[in-house]
Amino acid sequence: MHGRDLFPSERDGTVAGMSASSPAESACGCLYVVATPIGNLADLSERARTVLATADAVAAEDTRYTGRLLATFDCRAELVSLHEHNEQARVPVLVGRLQAGESVALVSDAGTPGVSDPGYRLVVAAHEAGCRVVPIPGASAAVAALSAAGQPTDRFVFEGFLPARAKARRERLKALATEARTLVLYESSHRIVAALADLAAVFGPQRPATLARELTKAFETVRRATLGELAAWVDADPNQRRGEIVLVIGGASEAPASGAGITLAGALDALLPELPPARAAAVAARLTGARRRDAYQAALAHRSADPDAD
Ligand code: SAM
């Protein structure tokens, strides 16, 4: 695949969705960031197979593991190991190959490289060398869990793994307790009981949450409950502590406004001299938690009781 791009864009006739490439980019080969299955091998996309089969080198977190994946579809790529302990030395070598016009596919053991996995440094170095970086999307446990969790998906935060040590974990959770967006966490099977107990203690046992375990595999489990219920369930059933786990936690109810404690009448007193009744009612409702219709009626009554109102 020397110096050549695999996927000319159907849309504009240029390469892989790029509308133009700089001179450095056209001399460079591509770095393909390839997602691999998180359990079910059928989730490896056709496009990922083609890239892995034709790249000049496949940079893999664990070459034996990826070698087995490649062997399932009869692919014999040159495998180069790239993990957190050799990244510093390996990244310049791989970038050198990209600059010489070769293509490199980056994979991790499972899911999307760089997401709680190695890859970030190579991606940055490829950009800095002026090479193109092309995602080949596919599985990621975080997004798979989120999609099936039944927790709000319009805004979410990915926190990766919580700290392993109890004190640091609780501190982190305290910092996250008022986060209003859905929270996605990776957790290991041997810490799941302690993590759920801490989550229930810090976020409150009533907080909605989903445990997604062994996604795409034989014992796939997706359970939506509250943190208190999940903690009790996992504590009571050792099978629920096996395998790989993602926690998806509903966000905190909106943090109380700094004006919490203000009454509706007090808010309207302050707002009506400045704003028309509908606007004052809307702001007062937001500040006090009152229903907007009630706030509007109170605003009208307030005004008619005030002879100075215009
Ligand atoms: N890069 C990967 C991705 O995109 O999903 C994540 C790698 S991270 C080292 C591994 C963690 O992802 C596991 O500890 C678990 O929390 C989660 N995970 C991976 N595969 C999973 C699966 N099949 N079901 C549930 N969680 C999974």
Short mmCIF file of C-alpha atoms in Angstrom, two decimals, residues 25 28-35 59 82 87-88 90-92 94-95 98 104-108 112-115 117-136:
data_model
loop_
_atom_site.label_atom_id
_atom_site.label_comp_id
_atom_site.label_asym_id
_atom_site.label_seq_id
_atom_site.Cartn_x
_atom_site.Cartn_y
_atom_site.Cartn_z
CA GLU A 25 0.55 14.97 3.43
CA CYS A 28 3.33 10.78 3.71
CA GLY A 29 1.51 7.49 4.00
CA CYS A 30 -1.66 7.34 6.13
CA LEU A 31 -1.98 6.42 9.75
CA TYR A 32 -5.21 4.44 10.01
CA VAL A 33 -6.71 4.25 13.52
CA VAL A 34 -8.61 0.99 13.35
CA ALA A 35 -11.29 -0.10 15.83
CA ALA A 59 1.11 -1.22 15.22
CA LEU A 82 3.30 -0.33 20.46
CA GLU A 87 5.89 4.22 22.86
CA GLN A 88 8.63 6.78 23.31
CA ARG A 90 8.64 3.28 18.78
CA VAL A 91 6.63 6.36 17.77
CA PRO A 92 9.52 8.10 15.88
CA LEU A 94 6.62 4.54 12.91
CA VAL A 95 6.42 8.22 11.96
CA LEU A 98 4.80 7.17 7.41
CA VAL A 104 0.45 2.15 9.18
CA ALA A 105 -2.63 0.71 10.89
CA LEU A 106 -2.91 1.33 14.62
CA VAL A 107 -4.93 -1.13 16.72
CA SER A 108 -5.32 -1.90 20.41
CA THR A 112 -10.98 1.89 19.63
CA PRO A 113 -7.27 2.72 20.03
CA GLY A 114 -6.55 5.67 22.28
CA VAL A 115 -9.75 5.25 24.32
CA ASP A 117 -5.70 2.33 25.39
CA PRO A 118 -2.37 3.22 23.76
CA GLY A 119 -2.29 5.24 20.56
CA TYR A 120 -2.62 8.89 21.51
CA ARG A 121 1.10 9.67 21.18
CA LEU A 122 1.39 8.11 17.74
CA VAL A 123 -1.69 10.00 16.54
CA VAL A 124 -0.26 13.31 17.80
CA ALA A 125 3.17 12.60 16.27
CA ALA A 126 1.61 11.71 12.90
CA HIS A 127 -0.32 15.00 12.85
CA GLU A 128 2.78 16.93 13.86
CA ALA A 129 4.76 15.29 11.05
CA GLY A 130 2.09 16.48 8.60
CA CYS A 131 0.75 12.99 7.90
CA ARG A 132 -2.91 12.16 7.43
CA VAL A 133 -4.68 10.36 10.24
CA VAL A 134 -7.76 8.41 9.16
CA PRO A 135 -10.21 6.81 11.62
CA ILE A 136 -11.66 3.42 10.73
#
